[in-house]
Coordinates of C-alpha atoms in Angstrom, one line a residue:
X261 CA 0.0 0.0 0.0
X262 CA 1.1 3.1 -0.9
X263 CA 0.3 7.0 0.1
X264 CA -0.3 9.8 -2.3
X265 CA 1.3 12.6 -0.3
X266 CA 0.8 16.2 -1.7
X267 CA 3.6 18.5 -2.7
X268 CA 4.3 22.5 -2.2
X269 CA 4.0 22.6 -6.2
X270 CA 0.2 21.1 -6.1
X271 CA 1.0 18.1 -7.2
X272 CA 1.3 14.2 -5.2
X273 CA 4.0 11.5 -5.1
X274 CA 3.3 8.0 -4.2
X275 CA 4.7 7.4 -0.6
X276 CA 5.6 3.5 0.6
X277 CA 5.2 3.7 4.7
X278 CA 7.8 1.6 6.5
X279 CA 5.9 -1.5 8.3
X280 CA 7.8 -1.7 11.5
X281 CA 8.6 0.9 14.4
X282 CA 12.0 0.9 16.2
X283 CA 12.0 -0.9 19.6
X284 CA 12.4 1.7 22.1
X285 CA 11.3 0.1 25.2
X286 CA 10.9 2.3 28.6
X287 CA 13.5 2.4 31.1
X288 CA 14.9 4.3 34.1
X289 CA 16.8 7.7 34.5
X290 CA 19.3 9.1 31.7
X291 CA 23.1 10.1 34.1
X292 CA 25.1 12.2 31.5
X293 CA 22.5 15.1 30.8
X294 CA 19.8 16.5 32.3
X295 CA 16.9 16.0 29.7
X296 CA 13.8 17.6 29.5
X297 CA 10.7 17.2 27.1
X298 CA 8.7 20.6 26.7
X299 CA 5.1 18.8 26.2
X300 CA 2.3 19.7 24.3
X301 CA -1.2 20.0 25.7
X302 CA -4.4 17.6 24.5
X303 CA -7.3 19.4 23.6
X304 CA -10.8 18.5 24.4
X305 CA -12.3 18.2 20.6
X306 CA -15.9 18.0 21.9
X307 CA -15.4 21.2 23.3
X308 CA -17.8 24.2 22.0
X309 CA -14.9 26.7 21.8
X310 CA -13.4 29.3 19.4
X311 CA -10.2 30.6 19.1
X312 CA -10.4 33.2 21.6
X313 CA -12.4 31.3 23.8
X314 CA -10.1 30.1 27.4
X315 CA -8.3 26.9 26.6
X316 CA -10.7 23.7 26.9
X317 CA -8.0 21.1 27.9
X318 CA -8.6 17.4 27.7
X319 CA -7.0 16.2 31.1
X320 CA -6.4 12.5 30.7
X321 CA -4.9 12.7 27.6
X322 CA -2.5 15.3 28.3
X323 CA -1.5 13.9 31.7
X324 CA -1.0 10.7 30.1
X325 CA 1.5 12.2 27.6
X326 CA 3.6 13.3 30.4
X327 CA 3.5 9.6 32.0
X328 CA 4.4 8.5 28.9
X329 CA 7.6 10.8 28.7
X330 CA 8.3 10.5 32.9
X331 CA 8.9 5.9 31.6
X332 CA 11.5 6.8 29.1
X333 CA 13.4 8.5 31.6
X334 CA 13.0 12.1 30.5
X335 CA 11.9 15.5 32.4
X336 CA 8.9 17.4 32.0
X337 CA 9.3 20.7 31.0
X338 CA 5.2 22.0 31.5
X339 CA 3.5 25.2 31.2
X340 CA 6.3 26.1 28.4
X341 CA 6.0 27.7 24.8
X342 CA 5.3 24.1 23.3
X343 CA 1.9 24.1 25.8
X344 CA 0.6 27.2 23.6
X345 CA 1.6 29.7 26.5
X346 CA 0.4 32.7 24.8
X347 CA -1.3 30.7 21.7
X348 CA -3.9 29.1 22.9
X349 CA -3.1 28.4 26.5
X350 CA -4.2 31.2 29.0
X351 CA -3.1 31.4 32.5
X352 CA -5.9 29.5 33.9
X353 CA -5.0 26.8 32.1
X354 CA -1.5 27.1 32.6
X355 CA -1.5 27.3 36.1
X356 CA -4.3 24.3 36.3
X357 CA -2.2 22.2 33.9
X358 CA 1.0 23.1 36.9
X359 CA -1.2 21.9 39.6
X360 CA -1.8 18.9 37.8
X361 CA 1.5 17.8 36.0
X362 CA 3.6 18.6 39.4
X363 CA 1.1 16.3 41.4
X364 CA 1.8 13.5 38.6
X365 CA 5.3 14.3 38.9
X366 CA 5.3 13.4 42.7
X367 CA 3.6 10.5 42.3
X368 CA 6.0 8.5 40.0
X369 CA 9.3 10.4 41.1
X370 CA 9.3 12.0 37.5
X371 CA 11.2 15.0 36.9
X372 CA 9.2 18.4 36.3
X373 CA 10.1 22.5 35.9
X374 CA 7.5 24.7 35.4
X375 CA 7.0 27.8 33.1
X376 CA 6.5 31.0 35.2
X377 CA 5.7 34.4 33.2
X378 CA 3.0 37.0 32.9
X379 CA 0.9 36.3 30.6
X380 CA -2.1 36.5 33.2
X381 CA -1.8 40.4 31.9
X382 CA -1.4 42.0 28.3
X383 CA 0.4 44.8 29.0
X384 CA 1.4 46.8 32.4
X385 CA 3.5 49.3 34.4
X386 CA 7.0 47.3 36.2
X387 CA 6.0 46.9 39.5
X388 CA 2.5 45.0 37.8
X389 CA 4.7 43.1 35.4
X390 CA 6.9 42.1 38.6
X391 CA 3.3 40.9 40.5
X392 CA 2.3 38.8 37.8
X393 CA 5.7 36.7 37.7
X394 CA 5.6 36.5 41.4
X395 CA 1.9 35.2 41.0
X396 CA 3.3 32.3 38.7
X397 CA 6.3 31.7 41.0
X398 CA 4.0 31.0 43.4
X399 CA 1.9 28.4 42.3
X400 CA 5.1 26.8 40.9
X401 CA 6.9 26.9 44.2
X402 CA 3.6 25.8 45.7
X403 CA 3.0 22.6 43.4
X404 CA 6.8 21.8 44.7
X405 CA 8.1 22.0 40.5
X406 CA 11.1 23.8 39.5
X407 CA 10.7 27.0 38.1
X408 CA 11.5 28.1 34.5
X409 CA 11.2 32.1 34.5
X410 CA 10.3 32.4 30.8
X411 CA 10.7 35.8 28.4
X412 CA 7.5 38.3 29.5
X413 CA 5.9 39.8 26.1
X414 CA 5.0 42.6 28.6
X415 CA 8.3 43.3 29.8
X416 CA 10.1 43.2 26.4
X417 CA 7.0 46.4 25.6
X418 CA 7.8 48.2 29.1
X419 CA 11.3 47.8 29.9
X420 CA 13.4 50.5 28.5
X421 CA 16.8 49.4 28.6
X422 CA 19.3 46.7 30.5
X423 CA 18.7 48.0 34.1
X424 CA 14.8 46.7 34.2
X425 CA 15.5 43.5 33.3
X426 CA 18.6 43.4 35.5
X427 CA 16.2 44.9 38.8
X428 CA 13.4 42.9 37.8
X429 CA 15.0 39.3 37.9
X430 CA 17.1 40.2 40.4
X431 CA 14.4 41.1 42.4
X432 CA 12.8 37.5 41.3
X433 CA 15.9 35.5 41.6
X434 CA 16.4 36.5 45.2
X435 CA 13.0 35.8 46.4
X436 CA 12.9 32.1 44.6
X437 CA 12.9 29.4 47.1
X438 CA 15.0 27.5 44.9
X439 CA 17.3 27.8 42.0
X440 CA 15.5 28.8 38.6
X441 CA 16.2 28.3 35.1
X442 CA 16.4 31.4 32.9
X443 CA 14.7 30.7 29.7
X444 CA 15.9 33.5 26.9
X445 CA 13.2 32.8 24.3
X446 CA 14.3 34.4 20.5
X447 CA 12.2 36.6 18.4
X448 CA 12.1 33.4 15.9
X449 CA 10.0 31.8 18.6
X450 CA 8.0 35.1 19.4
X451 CA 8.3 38.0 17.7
X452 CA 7.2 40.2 20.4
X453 CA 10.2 39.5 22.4
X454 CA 12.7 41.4 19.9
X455 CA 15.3 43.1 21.7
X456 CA 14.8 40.8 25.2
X457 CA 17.8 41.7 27.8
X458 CA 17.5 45.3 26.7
X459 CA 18.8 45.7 23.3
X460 CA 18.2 43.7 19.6
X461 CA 21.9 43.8 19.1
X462 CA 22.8 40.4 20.5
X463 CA 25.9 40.6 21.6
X464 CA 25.0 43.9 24.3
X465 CA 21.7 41.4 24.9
X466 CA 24.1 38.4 26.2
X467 CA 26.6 40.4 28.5
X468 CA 23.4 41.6 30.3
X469 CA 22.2 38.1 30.7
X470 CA 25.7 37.0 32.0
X471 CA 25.9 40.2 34.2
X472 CA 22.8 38.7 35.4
X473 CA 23.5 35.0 35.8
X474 CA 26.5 35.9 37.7
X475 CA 25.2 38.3 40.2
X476 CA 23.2 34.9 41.3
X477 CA 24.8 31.9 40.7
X478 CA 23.1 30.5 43.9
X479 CA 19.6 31.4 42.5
X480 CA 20.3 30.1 38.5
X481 CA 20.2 26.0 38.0
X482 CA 20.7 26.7 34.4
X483 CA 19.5 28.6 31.2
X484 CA 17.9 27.6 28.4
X485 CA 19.0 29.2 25.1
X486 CA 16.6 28.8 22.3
X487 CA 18.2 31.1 19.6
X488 CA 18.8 28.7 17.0
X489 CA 22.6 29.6 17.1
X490 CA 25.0 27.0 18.1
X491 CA 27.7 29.5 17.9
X492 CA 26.6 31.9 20.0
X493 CA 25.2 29.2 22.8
X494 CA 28.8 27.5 23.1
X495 CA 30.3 30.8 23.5
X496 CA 27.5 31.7 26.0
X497 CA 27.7 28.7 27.9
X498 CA 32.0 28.8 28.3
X499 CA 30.9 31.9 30.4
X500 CA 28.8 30.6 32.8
X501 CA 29.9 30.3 36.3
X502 CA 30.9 27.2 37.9
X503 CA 27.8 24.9 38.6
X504 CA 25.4 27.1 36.2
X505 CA 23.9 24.5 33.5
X506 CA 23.0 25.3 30.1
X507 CA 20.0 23.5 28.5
X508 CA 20.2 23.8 25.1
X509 CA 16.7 25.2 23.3
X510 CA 18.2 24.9 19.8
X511 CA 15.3 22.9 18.1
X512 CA 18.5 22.6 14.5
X513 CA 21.9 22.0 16.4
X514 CA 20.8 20.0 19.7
X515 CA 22.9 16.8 18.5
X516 CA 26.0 18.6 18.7
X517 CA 25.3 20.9 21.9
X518 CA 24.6 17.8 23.7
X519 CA 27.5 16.0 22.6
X520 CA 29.4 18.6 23.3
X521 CA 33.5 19.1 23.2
X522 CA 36.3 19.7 25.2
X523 CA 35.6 22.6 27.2
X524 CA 31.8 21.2 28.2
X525 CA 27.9 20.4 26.9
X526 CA 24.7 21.4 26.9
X527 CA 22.1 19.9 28.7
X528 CA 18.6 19.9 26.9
X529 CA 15.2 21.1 27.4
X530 CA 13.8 20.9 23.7
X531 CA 9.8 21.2 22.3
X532 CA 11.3 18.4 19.7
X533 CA 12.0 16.2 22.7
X534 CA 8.0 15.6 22.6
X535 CA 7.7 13.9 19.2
X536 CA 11.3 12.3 19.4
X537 CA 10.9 11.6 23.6
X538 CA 12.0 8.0 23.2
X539 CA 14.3 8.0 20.3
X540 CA 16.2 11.0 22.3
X541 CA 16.4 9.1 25.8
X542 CA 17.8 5.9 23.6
X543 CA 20.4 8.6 22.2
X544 CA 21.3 10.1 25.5
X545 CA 21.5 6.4 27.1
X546 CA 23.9 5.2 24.5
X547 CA 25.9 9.0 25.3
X548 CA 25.7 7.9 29.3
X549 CA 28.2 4.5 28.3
X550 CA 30.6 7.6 26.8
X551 CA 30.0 6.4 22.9
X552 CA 29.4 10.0 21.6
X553 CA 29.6 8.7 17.8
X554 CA 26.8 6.4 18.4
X555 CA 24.9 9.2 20.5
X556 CA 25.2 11.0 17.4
X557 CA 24.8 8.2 14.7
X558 CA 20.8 7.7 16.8
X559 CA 20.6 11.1 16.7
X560 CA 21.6 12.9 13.7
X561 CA 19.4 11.6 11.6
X562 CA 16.2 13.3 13.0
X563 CA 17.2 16.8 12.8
X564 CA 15.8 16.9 9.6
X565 CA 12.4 16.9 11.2
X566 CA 13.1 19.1 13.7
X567 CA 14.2 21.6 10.8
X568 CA 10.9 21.1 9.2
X569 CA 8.7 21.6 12.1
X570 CA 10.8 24.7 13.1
X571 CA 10.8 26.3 10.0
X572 CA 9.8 29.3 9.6
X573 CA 7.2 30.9 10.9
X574 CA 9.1 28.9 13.6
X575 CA 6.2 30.0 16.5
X576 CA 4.0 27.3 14.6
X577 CA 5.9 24.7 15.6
X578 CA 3.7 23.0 18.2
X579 CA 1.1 22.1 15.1
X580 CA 3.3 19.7 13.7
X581 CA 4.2 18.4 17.0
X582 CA 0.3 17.8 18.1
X583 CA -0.1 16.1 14.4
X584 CA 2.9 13.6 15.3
X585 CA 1.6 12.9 18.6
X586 CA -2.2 12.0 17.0
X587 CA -0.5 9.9 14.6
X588 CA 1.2 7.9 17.0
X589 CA -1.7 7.5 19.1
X590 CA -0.6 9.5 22.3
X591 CA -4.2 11.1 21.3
X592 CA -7.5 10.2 19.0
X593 CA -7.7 13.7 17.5
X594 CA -6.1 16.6 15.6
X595 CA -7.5 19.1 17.5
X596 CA -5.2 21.7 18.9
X597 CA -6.5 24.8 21.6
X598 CA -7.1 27.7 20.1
X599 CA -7.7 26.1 16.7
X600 CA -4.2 26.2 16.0
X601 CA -4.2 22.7 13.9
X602 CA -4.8 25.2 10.7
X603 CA -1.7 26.9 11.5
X604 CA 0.5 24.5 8.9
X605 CA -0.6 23.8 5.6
X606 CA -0.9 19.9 4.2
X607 CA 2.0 19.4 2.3
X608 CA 4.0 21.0 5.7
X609 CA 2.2 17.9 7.6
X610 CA 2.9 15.7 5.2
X611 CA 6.1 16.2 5.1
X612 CA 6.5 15.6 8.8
X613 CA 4.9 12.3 8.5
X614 CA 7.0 10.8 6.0
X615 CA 9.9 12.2 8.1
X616 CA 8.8 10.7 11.6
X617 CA 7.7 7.2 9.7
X618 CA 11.0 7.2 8.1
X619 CA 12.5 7.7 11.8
X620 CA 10.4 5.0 13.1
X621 CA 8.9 7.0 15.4
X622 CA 4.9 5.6 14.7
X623 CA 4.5 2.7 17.9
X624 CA 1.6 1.6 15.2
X625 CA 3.1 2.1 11.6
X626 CA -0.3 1.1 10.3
X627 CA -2.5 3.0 12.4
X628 CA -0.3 6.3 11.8
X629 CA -0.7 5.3 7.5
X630 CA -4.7 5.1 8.9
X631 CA -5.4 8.5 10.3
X632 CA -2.6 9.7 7.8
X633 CA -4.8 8.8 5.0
X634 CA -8.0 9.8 6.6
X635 CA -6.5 13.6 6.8
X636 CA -5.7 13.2 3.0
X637 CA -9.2 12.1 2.1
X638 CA -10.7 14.8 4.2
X639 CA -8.3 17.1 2.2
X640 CA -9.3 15.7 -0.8
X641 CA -6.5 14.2 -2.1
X642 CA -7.2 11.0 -4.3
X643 CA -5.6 8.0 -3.0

């Protein structure tokens, strides 16, 4: 059997769908790198909801996805950009889907941080900007998860120059009951964070983040760079002081930033960890026996996905990895909050299928060629 998959030109090509997954069984904790998974959230299809309308999240499923990346070994990054913070995801849900992941969390020993920003406001003076991330710490603190303080949309509109963000996290970073990862989230990702840290020129940008990170080493577990520059990260993370992580957020080098070189690695906290969860904690096991050419030889190969669902307009990401995550049964629908399973064309999600069923990433090869085929008819693309 064969697929007719469509093309950016218009026109279809006969696809052959492999017939057997790879065998990536479950297993315990990864020792080399700390790895986590930023998950995506399950919608509740039978929900009568619009695009504006407050998130309508189905519970079971989405907790379920997390279990299902907690048995492979990996971390759970929640409440981050691939959860449709700001697209889809309000607050509420946010700080719901917290409460609900960090309970999980506890009760299988699985490892969890939590994304703390402000987007419980639209816009807002400093001190108010300040409140709302101090709201979000709480309830992260509260549902005993790490905290990830993530890039404010409001800040990046209020702050005028180096010194707010400097006060600011300070001000955050020495109230947080434990150390925090500092998430610097590019423009690529959001456009309304241009010119984070104070200026769009990067280079000014990263000595304030480092100005920062070292006035608090105590209070800073890591960053997470997603920039999608593998130069600049390495460069960053050489600086860092002593016992200061870097988790890598770079969604087109992380197979190189994780191996690393002489002078250190990345750790990883990756939205492309979702769709690849156990394919990446088989890469990072095989790393943990010190056989970087066969960490990369497991790895290597799927960037090329990653590259696809990245592309640009990058921030559309997450559609691509919901569509992977219905084919491979983690869920029974393509339905994404906030309508956003429109936001990539066919041919873009075709293409990601024949990239992930090349990978062997489909548990069910033949029930991912199903629901593949059933998009294409409702499409109406001849098969």
């Amino acid at each position: 059997m064969t697929l007719r998959l469509p093309l950016p030109d218009g026109s279809t090509r006969a696809y052959a769908p492999r017939t057997e997954p790879l065998a990536l069984s479950p297993a315990g904790p990864l020792t080399s790198r700390t790895v986590f998974s930023a998950a995506h959230v399950v919608a509740d299809p039978y929900a009568d909801t619009s695009p504006d309308s407050p998130a309508a999240v189905d519970w079971d499923a989405t907790l379920a996805f997390r279990h299902h990346l907690w048995s492979h070994g990996l971390g759970v990054a929640e409440a981050m950009d691939t959860a449709q913070r700001g697209m889809g995801l309000d607050w509420a849900g946010a700080a719901e889907l917290i409460r609900r992941s960090a309970a999980e969390a506890r009760a299988v020993g699985g490892r969890i941080a939590c994304g703390v920003g402000t987007d419980q406001i639209t816009g807002g003076t400093l001190p108010e900007i300040r409140a709302a991330y101090e709201e979000q710490l709480a309830v992260a603190e509260e549902s005993g998860a790490q905290a990830v303080l993530m890039a404010s949309r409001a800040l990046a509109a209020a702050a005028t120059g180096p010194e707010d963000y400097l006060d600011l996290y300070g001000h955050l970073l020495r109230q947080a009951g434990e150390p925090v990862v500092l998430h610097w989230l590019g423009p690529m990702f959001d456009p309304a964070l241009d010119g984070y840290w104070g200026s769009a020129d990067l280079d000014a940008a990263t000595e304030t983040f480092l100005d920062l990170v070292g006035a608090h080493p105590d209070k800073v577990d890591g960053i997470k760079i997603s920039l999608l520059d593998a130069r600049r990260e390495v460069e960053l993370r050489r600086r860092l002081p002593e016992g200061v992580r870097c988790y890598t957020g770079d969604d087109f080098h992380y197979p190189e930033l994780i191996a690393g070189d002489e002078q250190g690695f990345s750790h990883a906290l990756l939205g492309v960890f979702d769709p690849l969860g156990p394919l990446a904690a088989e890469a990072v096991r095989i790393l943990d026996t010190g056989d970087v050419a066969g960490f990369r030889k497991t790895l290597d190969p799927t960037v090329a996905l990653s590259r696809h669902l990245f592309r640009a307009p990058t921030r559309f990401y997450k559609t691509g990895v919901v569509f992977l995550a219905w084919l491979a049964g983690h869920q029974e629908h393509f339905t994404m909050v906030g309508g956003l399973q429109s936001a990539r064309s066919l041919p873009h999600l075709a293409r990601a299928y024949e990239l992930a069923d090349g990978l062997g990433l489909f548990p069910d090869p033949a029930r991912a060629e199903s629901r593949m085929r059933s998009l294409l008819t409702v499409y109406g693309v001849p098969q």
